[in-house]
Amino acid sequence: MRAGGHTTVIQRILERRAAEATPEETTATIAVMLRVMPPPRALLVCQDAPLLEQLARRIPPDMLDYESLADEDDALRRFESEFRPVVVTDSLELVRRLRARATVRTPFILYVAPLDDTAGREAGFAAGADECVGRRTSSRELDARLAAARRIAELESVLRVTLAENRKLSATDDLTRVNSRRFFSKHFPREVERAARYGRALSLVLCDIDLFAVVLPETGYQQALDVARKLRAVVAQPPYTNEGKTMEVTASFGLCGLDRVPGGERRLAERVLKIADAALYRSKNAGRNRVTATMLNATGE
């Protein structure tokens, strides 16, 4: 599997587990995601050629998918072009330069000290390394440090993908895959503020089919009314059948429109939503299959 190719697999796993919330199921999901992930991408950067060759021989290919480099500047360019979650280096300066980057994601840095002594390790930690080993460290210790680096990199990757997927799921209705009410509640006030800032028109149309809500930015009252009427006609037109029986499906609409959104009213978005909702229920109470509209002027009255 190519680097990064695990993302789609993880997203599918998360979708299947979206309805499961017990700690045991969450732990099992993470374990499955870790199993399908390839080795983390890494940079092996050593100015000491014999050390670079030695480490290249000692790092198992199934542990890290690494690229060997001797030049710090070249390593930084490679790192900037593609994030590597693990960096193994004998350069304190490279450690400092990596830690000085003002970015959200930071790599796990394993510093290889010239001597396996306290002073060398302390220098590495002071520069910003996450772990330090001496160049003559045992294979057993090196494997343990690399395994820890891999585990942290994999968990960070899983967490990042999980958070992104959770943000997507929180803004999307599970059944219809359209934006959820939470998404609407977050973004509709912003649309109202934007329309007020630029003196634009805005209309809100509510429909009672699956609680569907749509904002029509920069759409005037008359245009929004035309859209609602066309939608009502489209819904009512096709013959719907269920087990051979023809069914009549209709939709009721409530509209609140402003030809120019006034500025300075803090709760205008909430008021527009309430007015559109009241218009929707007037449509339903008046026999359904109709459009009820309310027009607000520039003063919001």
mmCIF file of C-alpha atoms in Angstrom:
data_model
loop_
_atom_site.group_PDB
_atom_site.id
_atom_site.type_symbol
_atom_site.label_atom_id
_atom_site.label_comp_id
_atom_site.label_asym_id
_atom_site.label_seq_id
_atom_site.Cartn_x
_atom_site.Cartn_y
_atom_site.Cartn_z
ATOM 1 C CA MET A 1 0.000 0.000 0.000
ATOM 2 C CA ARG A 2 1.425 3.381 -0.965
ATOM 3 C CA ALA A 3 2.184 5.952 1.714
ATOM 4 C CA GLY A 4 -1.015 7.717 2.710
ATOM 5 C CA GLY A 5 -3.140 5.086 1.000
ATOM 6 C CA HIS A 6 -4.396 3.907 4.360
ATOM 7 C CA THR A 7 -6.559 7.013 4.763
ATOM 8 C CA THR A 8 -9.482 5.709 2.700
ATOM 9 C CA VAL A 9 -9.381 2.373 4.515
ATOM 10 C CA ILE A 10 -9.457 4.108 7.886
ATOM 11 C CA GLN A 11 -12.369 6.298 6.809
ATOM 12 C CA ARG A 12 -14.358 3.222 5.788
ATOM 13 C CA ILE A 13 -13.642 1.593 9.138
ATOM 14 C CA LEU A 14 -14.777 4.744 10.934
ATOM 15 C CA GLU A 15 -17.986 4.888 8.915
ATOM 16 C CA ARG A 16 -18.817 1.313 9.847
ATOM 17 C CA ARG A 17 -18.097 2.050 13.499
ATOM 18 C CA ALA A 18 -19.838 5.450 13.584
ATOM 19 C CA ALA A 19 -22.809 4.128 15.551
ATOM 20 C CA GLU A 20 -20.663 2.281 18.098
ATOM 21 C CA ALA A 21 -19.499 4.197 21.113
ATOM 22 C CA THR A 22 -18.365 1.723 23.770
ATOM 23 C CA PRO A 23 -14.719 1.885 24.923
ATOM 24 C CA GLU A 24 -14.162 -1.744 23.883
ATOM 25 C CA GLU A 25 -15.377 -1.073 20.340
ATOM 26 C CA THR A 26 -13.310 2.106 20.103
ATOM 27 C CA THR A 27 -10.178 0.234 21.162
ATOM 28 C CA ALA A 28 -10.905 -2.521 18.649
ATOM 29 C CA THR A 29 -11.408 0.041 15.885
ATOM 30 C CA ILE A 30 -8.054 1.694 16.605
ATOM 31 C CA ALA A 31 -6.350 -1.711 16.614
ATOM 32 C CA VAL A 32 -7.809 -2.514 13.183
ATOM 33 C CA MET A 33 -6.717 0.850 11.801
ATOM 34 C CA LEU A 34 -3.185 0.352 13.074
ATOM 35 C CA ARG A 35 -2.986 -3.060 11.414
ATOM 36 C CA VAL A 36 -3.887 -1.723 7.963
ATOM 37 C CA MET A 37 -1.418 1.157 8.091
ATOM 38 C CA PRO A 38 1.906 0.949 6.231
ATOM 39 C CA PRO A 39 5.193 1.820 7.989
ATOM 40 C CA PRO A 40 5.425 5.567 8.679
ATOM 41 C CA ARG A 41 7.420 7.705 6.268
ATOM 42 C CA ALA A 42 10.744 8.775 7.811
ATOM 43 C CA LEU A 43 13.963 10.654 7.146
ATOM 44 C CA LEU A 44 17.335 9.178 8.142
ATOM 45 C CA VAL A 45 19.750 12.133 8.160
ATOM 46 C CA CYS A 46 23.369 11.621 9.243
ATOM 47 C CA GLN A 47 26.405 13.705 8.352
ATOM 48 C CA ASP A 48 28.597 10.805 9.455
ATOM 49 C CA ALA A 49 28.647 8.473 6.417
ATOM 50 C CA PRO A 50 29.619 5.293 8.346
ATOM 51 C CA LEU A 51 26.859 5.982 10.883
ATOM 52 C CA LEU A 52 24.334 6.548 8.085
ATOM 53 C CA GLU A 53 25.277 3.225 6.523
ATOM 54 C CA GLN A 54 25.205 1.472 9.892
ATOM 55 C CA LEU A 55 21.735 2.763 10.786
ATOM 56 C CA ALA A 56 20.407 1.953 7.317
ATOM 57 C CA ARG A 57 21.431 -1.659 7.886
ATOM 58 C CA ARG A 58 19.933 -1.782 11.366
ATOM 59 C CA ILE A 59 16.493 -0.294 10.627
ATOM 60 C CA PRO A 60 14.130 -3.046 9.407
ATOM 61 C CA PRO A 61 12.228 -2.121 6.215
ATOM 62 C CA ASP A 62 8.925 -3.050 7.853
ATOM 63 C CA MET A 63 9.663 -0.672 10.748
ATOM 64 C CA LEU A 64 10.021 2.624 8.852
ATOM 65 C CA ASP A 65 9.678 3.630 5.211
ATOM 66 C CA TYR A 66 12.755 5.849 5.331
ATOM 67 C CA GLU A 67 14.869 7.920 2.963
ATOM 68 C CA SER A 68 18.605 8.278 3.713
ATOM 69 C CA LEU A 69 20.224 11.716 3.381
ATOM 70 C CA ALA A 70 23.516 13.276 4.431
ATOM 71 C CA ASP A 71 22.761 16.976 3.875
ATOM 72 C CA GLU A 72 20.671 18.945 6.408
ATOM 73 C CA ASP A 73 19.403 21.508 3.904
ATOM 74 C CA ASP A 74 18.340 18.781 1.508
ATOM 75 C CA ALA A 75 16.603 16.996 4.375
ATOM 76 C CA LEU A 76 14.664 20.145 5.299
ATOM 77 C CA ARG A 77 13.591 20.641 1.693
ATOM 78 C CA ARG A 78 12.348 17.055 1.536
ATOM 79 C CA PHE A 79 10.565 17.506 4.843
ATOM 80 C CA GLU A 80 8.882 20.706 3.665
ATOM 81 C CA SER A 81 7.702 19.048 0.458
ATOM 82 C CA GLU A 82 6.275 16.029 2.288
ATOM 83 C CA PHE A 83 5.713 15.696 6.013
ATOM 84 C CA ARG A 84 7.607 12.793 7.595
ATOM 85 C CA PRO A 85 6.305 11.774 11.024
ATOM 86 C CA VAL A 86 9.680 10.297 12.082
ATOM 87 C CA VAL A 87 13.177 11.791 11.746
ATOM 88 C CA VAL A 88 16.362 9.981 12.841
ATOM 89 C CA THR A 89 19.462 12.193 12.835
ATOM 90 C CA ASP A 90 22.890 12.799 14.361
ATOM 91 C CA SER A 91 22.620 16.576 13.828
ATOM 92 C CA LEU A 92 21.661 18.789 16.756
ATOM 93 C CA GLU A 93 21.278 21.704 14.347
ATOM 94 C CA LEU A 94 18.710 19.801 12.294
ATOM 95 C CA VAL A 95 16.807 18.972 15.473
ATOM 96 C CA ARG A 96 16.719 22.680 16.372
ATOM 97 C CA ARG A 97 15.647 23.735 12.889
ATOM 98 C CA LEU A 98 12.838 21.201 12.798
ATOM 99 C CA ARG A 99 11.587 22.295 16.196
ATOM 100 C CA ALA A 100 11.755 25.976 15.179
ATOM 101 C CA ARG A 101 9.164 25.440 12.442
ATOM 102 C CA ALA A 102 5.826 27.059 13.278
ATOM 103 C CA THR A 103 3.528 24.269 12.102
ATOM 104 C CA VAL A 104 0.662 22.263 13.540
ATOM 105 C CA ARG A 105 2.230 18.861 12.873
ATOM 106 C CA THR A 106 5.636 18.036 14.322
ATOM 107 C CA PRO A 107 7.734 14.905 13.752
ATOM 108 C CA PHE A 108 8.995 12.433 16.307
ATOM 109 C CA ILE A 109 12.759 13.065 16.405
ATOM 110 C CA LEU A 110 15.245 10.380 17.459
ATOM 111 C CA TYR A 111 18.665 11.928 18.035
ATOM 112 C CA VAL A 112 21.751 9.720 17.712
ATOM 113 C CA ALA A 113 24.460 11.114 19.995
ATOM 114 C CA PRO A 114 28.149 10.662 19.099
ATOM 115 C CA LEU A 115 28.744 9.044 22.487
ATOM 116 C CA ASP A 116 26.374 7.055 24.612
ATOM 117 C CA ASP A 117 26.734 9.306 27.635
ATOM 118 C CA THR A 118 24.542 11.556 29.740
ATOM 119 C CA ALA A 119 25.910 14.776 28.246
ATOM 120 C CA GLY A 120 25.112 13.677 24.685
ATOM 121 C CA ARG A 121 21.564 12.672 25.541
ATOM 122 C CA GLU A 122 20.949 15.878 27.492
ATOM 123 C CA ALA A 123 22.146 17.926 24.526
ATOM 124 C CA GLY A 124 19.698 16.093 22.284
ATOM 125 C CA PHE A 125 16.767 16.657 24.625
ATOM 126 C CA ALA A 126 17.711 20.319 25.038
ATOM 127 C CA ALA A 127 17.663 20.753 21.249
ATOM 128 C CA GLY A 128 14.150 19.295 21.084
ATOM 129 C CA ALA A 129 14.585 15.580 20.417
ATOM 130 C CA ASP A 130 11.888 13.197 21.653
ATOM 131 C CA GLU A 131 14.315 10.317 22.221
ATOM 132 C CA CYS A 132 18.105 9.972 22.300
ATOM 133 C CA VAL A 133 20.423 7.009 21.778
ATOM 134 C CA GLY A 134 24.172 6.644 21.433
ATOM 135 C CA ARG A 135 25.718 5.562 18.158
ATOM 136 C CA ARG A 136 26.925 2.357 19.798
ATOM 137 C CA THR A 137 23.609 1.519 21.416
ATOM 138 C CA SER A 138 22.509 -2.102 21.269
ATOM 139 C CA SER A 139 20.221 -3.332 18.506
ATOM 140 C CA ARG A 140 17.663 -4.219 21.142
ATOM 141 C CA GLU A 141 17.511 -0.662 22.501
ATOM 142 C CA LEU A 142 17.501 0.882 19.022
ATOM 143 C CA ASP A 143 14.623 -1.377 17.970
ATOM 144 C CA ALA A 144 12.696 -0.389 21.094
ATOM 145 C CA ARG A 145 13.207 3.341 20.424
ATOM 146 C CA LEU A 146 12.201 2.967 16.783
ATOM 147 C CA ALA A 147 9.142 0.909 17.738
ATOM 148 C CA ALA A 148 8.082 3.684 20.110
ATOM 149 C CA ALA A 149 8.580 6.269 17.355
ATOM 150 C CA ARG A 150 6.497 4.222 14.948
ATOM 151 C CA ARG A 151 3.730 3.664 17.485
ATOM 152 C CA ILE A 152 3.486 7.383 18.272
ATOM 153 C CA ALA A 153 3.511 8.315 14.573
ATOM 154 C CA GLU A 154 0.764 5.795 13.807
ATOM 155 C CA LEU A 155 -1.420 6.907 16.705
ATOM 156 C CA GLU A 156 -0.998 10.550 15.659
ATOM 157 C CA SER A 157 -2.049 9.652 12.132
ATOM 158 C CA VAL A 158 -5.075 7.687 13.341
ATOM 159 C CA LEU A 159 -6.070 10.545 15.648
ATOM 160 C CA ARG A 160 -5.748 13.097 12.844
ATOM 161 C CA VAL A 161 -7.875 11.055 10.424
ATOM 162 C CA THR A 162 -10.405 10.249 13.160
ATOM 163 C CA LEU A 163 -10.820 13.910 14.122
ATOM 164 C CA ALA A 164 -11.285 14.906 10.489
ATOM 165 C CA GLU A 165 -13.866 12.162 9.991
ATOM 166 C CA ASN A 166 -15.672 13.094 13.212
ATOM 167 C CA ARG A 167 -15.871 16.721 12.078
ATOM 168 C CA LYS A 168 -17.345 15.525 8.806
ATOM 169 C CA LEU A 169 -19.828 13.220 10.541
ATOM 170 C CA SER A 170 -20.912 15.936 12.988
ATOM 171 C CA ALA A 171 -21.781 18.205 10.057
ATOM 172 C CA THR A 172 -23.494 15.523 7.955
ATOM 173 C CA ASP A 173 -26.808 13.739 8.378
ATOM 174 C CA ASP A 174 -26.198 9.981 8.604
ATOM 175 C CA LEU A 175 -29.234 9.043 6.523
ATOM 176 C CA THR A 176 -29.261 11.604 3.703
ATOM 177 C CA ARG A 177 -25.541 12.552 3.686
ATOM 178 C CA VAL A 178 -26.515 16.213 3.404
ATOM 179 C CA ASN A 179 -25.403 18.901 5.837
ATOM 180 C CA SER A 180 -26.969 18.535 9.281
ATOM 181 C CA ARG A 181 -28.974 20.982 11.411
ATOM 182 C CA ARG A 182 -25.820 21.602 13.442
ATOM 183 C CA PHE A 183 -24.007 22.657 10.281
ATOM 184 C CA PHE A 184 -26.924 24.924 9.360
ATOM 185 C CA SER A 185 -27.046 26.506 12.829
ATOM 186 C CA LYS A 186 -23.337 27.250 12.618
ATOM 187 C CA HIS A 187 -23.239 28.695 9.106
ATOM 188 C CA PHE A 188 -26.594 30.453 8.699
ATOM 189 C CA PRO A 189 -25.729 33.292 11.133
ATOM 190 C CA ARG A 190 -22.507 33.799 9.172
ATOM 191 C CA GLU A 191 -24.481 34.127 5.940
ATOM 192 C CA VAL A 192 -26.742 36.693 7.599
ATOM 193 C CA GLU A 193 -23.723 38.644 8.855
ATOM 194 C CA ARG A 194 -22.099 38.518 5.411
ATOM 195 C CA ALA A 195 -25.281 39.737 3.729
ATOM 196 C CA ALA A 196 -25.596 42.560 6.266
ATOM 197 C CA ARG A 197 -21.962 43.565 5.790
ATOM 198 C CA TYR A 198 -22.373 43.968 2.037
ATOM 199 C CA GLY A 199 -26.005 45.102 2.031
ATOM 200 C CA ARG A 200 -27.133 42.067 0.049
ATOM 201 C CA ALA A 201 -30.428 40.247 -0.207
ATOM 202 C CA LEU A 202 -30.971 36.922 1.529
ATOM 203 C CA SER A 203 -33.844 34.479 1.780
ATOM 204 C CA LEU A 204 -34.464 31.364 3.837
ATOM 205 C CA VAL A 205 -36.764 28.580 2.636
ATOM 206 C CA LEU A 206 -37.854 25.739 4.932
ATOM 207 C CA CYS A 207 -39.411 22.520 3.656
ATOM 208 C CA ASP A 208 -41.053 19.806 5.750
ATOM 209 C CA ILE A 209 -39.544 16.922 3.702
ATOM 210 C CA ASP A 210 -36.934 15.266 5.969
ATOM 211 C CA LEU A 211 -36.432 18.588 7.760
ATOM 212 C CA PHE A 212 -34.714 19.953 4.678
ATOM 213 C CA ALA A 213 -33.400 23.497 5.056
ATOM 214 C CA VAL A 214 -31.664 25.615 2.472
ATOM 215 C CA VAL A 215 -30.212 29.105 2.567
ATOM 216 C CA LEU A 216 -30.354 31.103 -0.641
ATOM 217 C CA PRO A 217 -27.587 33.711 -0.254
ATOM 218 C CA GLU A 218 -27.890 36.830 -2.366
ATOM 219 C CA THR A 219 -31.369 35.731 -3.471
ATOM 220 C CA GLY A 220 -34.134 38.294 -3.218
ATOM 221 C CA TYR A 221 -37.619 37.685 -1.913
ATOM 222 C CA GLN A 222 -39.289 37.197 -5.301
ATOM 223 C CA GLN A 223 -36.578 34.854 -6.599
ATOM 224 C CA ALA A 224 -36.777 32.739 -3.440
ATOM 225 C CA LEU A 225 -40.556 32.604 -3.757
ATOM 226 C CA ASP A 226 -40.207 31.371 -7.346
ATOM 227 C CA VAL A 227 -37.728 28.686 -6.231
ATOM 228 C CA ALA A 228 -40.085 27.466 -3.490
ATOM 229 C CA ARG A 229 -43.022 27.298 -5.898
ATOM 230 C CA LYS A 230 -40.988 25.339 -8.463
ATOM 231 C CA LEU A 231 -39.798 22.908 -5.799
ATOM 232 C CA ARG A 232 -43.366 22.364 -4.607
ATOM 233 C CA ALA A 233 -44.501 21.659 -8.172
ATOM 234 C CA VAL A 234 -41.607 19.256 -8.817
ATOM 235 C CA VAL A 235 -42.309 17.256 -5.652
ATOM 236 C CA ALA A 236 -46.023 16.990 -6.425
ATOM 237 C CA GLN A 237 -45.606 16.069 -10.098
ATOM 238 C CA PRO A 238 -44.091 12.528 -10.283
ATOM 239 C CA PRO A 239 -46.341 9.542 -9.559
ATOM 240 C CA TYR A 240 -44.861 7.731 -6.541
ATOM 241 C CA THR A 241 -45.633 4.060 -6.073
ATOM 242 C CA ASN A 242 -45.289 1.771 -3.080
ATOM 243 C CA GLU A 243 -46.000 -1.949 -3.521
ATOM 244 C CA GLY A 244 -47.941 -1.196 -6.672
ATOM 245 C CA LYS A 245 -50.059 1.555 -5.118
ATOM 246 C CA THR A 246 -49.831 5.129 -6.351
ATOM 247 C CA MET A 247 -49.078 7.645 -3.618
ATOM 248 C CA GLU A 248 -49.465 11.409 -3.576
ATOM 249 C CA VAL A 249 -46.437 13.220 -2.166
ATOM 250 C CA THR A 250 -46.557 16.942 -1.504
ATOM 251 C CA ALA A 251 -44.398 19.499 0.240
ATOM 252 C CA SER A 252 -45.114 22.606 2.268
ATOM 253 C CA PHE A 253 -42.771 25.575 2.280
ATOM 254 C CA GLY A 254 -42.200 28.532 4.562
ATOM 255 C CA LEU A 255 -40.208 31.513 3.362
ATOM 256 C CA CYS A 256 -38.737 34.574 5.022
ATOM 257 C CA GLY A 257 -37.054 37.041 2.710
ATOM 258 C CA LEU A 258 -35.162 40.314 2.969
ATOM 259 C CA ASP A 259 -34.235 42.340 -0.109
ATOM 260 C CA ARG A 260 -31.467 43.940 1.935
ATOM 261 C CA VAL A 261 -30.213 42.566 5.241
ATOM 262 C CA PRO A 262 -29.863 45.354 7.829
ATOM 263 C CA GLY A 263 -26.775 45.580 9.992
ATOM 264 C CA GLY A 264 -26.584 45.897 13.739
ATOM 265 C CA GLU A 265 -29.192 43.303 14.770
ATOM 266 C CA ARG A 266 -27.445 40.559 16.712
ATOM 267 C CA ARG A 267 -30.274 38.002 16.715
ATOM 268 C CA LEU A 268 -31.492 38.559 13.159
ATOM 269 C CA ALA A 269 -30.552 35.042 11.984
ATOM 270 C CA GLU A 270 -32.590 33.512 14.795
ATOM 271 C CA ARG A 271 -35.563 35.762 14.001
ATOM 272 C CA VAL A 272 -35.458 34.954 10.265
ATOM 273 C CA LEU A 273 -35.421 31.243 11.080
ATOM 274 C CA LYS A 274 -38.411 31.582 13.419
ATOM 275 C CA ILE A 275 -40.389 33.567 10.841
ATOM 276 C CA ALA A 276 -39.651 31.011 8.101
ATOM 277 C CA ASP A 277 -40.596 28.198 10.477
ATOM 278 C CA ALA A 278 -43.880 29.924 11.354
ATOM 279 C CA ALA A 279 -44.610 30.382 7.640
ATOM 280 C CA LEU A 280 -43.952 26.680 7.078
ATOM 281 C CA TYR A 281 -46.488 25.699 9.715
ATOM 282 C CA ARG A 282 -49.038 28.124 8.298
ATOM 283 C CA SER A 283 -48.646 26.282 4.991
ATOM 284 C CA LYS A 284 -49.232 22.944 6.704
ATOM 285 C CA ASN A 285 -52.194 24.188 8.720
ATOM 286 C CA ALA A 286 -53.767 25.760 5.631
ATOM 287 C CA GLY A 287 -53.980 22.424 3.841
ATOM 288 C CA ARG A 288 -50.334 21.726 2.899
ATOM 289 C CA ASN A 289 -48.877 21.567 -0.611
ATOM 290 C CA ARG A 290 -48.413 25.314 -0.699
ATOM 291 C CA VAL A 291 -45.917 28.135 -0.173
ATOM 292 C CA THR A 292 -46.334 30.763 2.553
ATOM 293 C CA ALA A 293 -43.995 33.745 2.464
ATOM 294 C CA THR A 294 -43.164 36.631 4.773
ATOM 295 C CA MET A 295 -41.262 39.694 3.584
ATOM 296 C CA LEU A 296 -39.100 41.830 5.889
ATOM 297 C CA ASN A 297 -38.032 45.295 4.837
ATOM 298 C CA ALA A 298 -34.572 46.816 5.265
ATOM 299 C CA THR A 299 -35.323 47.709 8.898
ATOM 300 C CA GLY A 300 -36.094 44.067 9.692
ATOM 301 C CA GLU A 301 -39.822 44.751 10.284
#
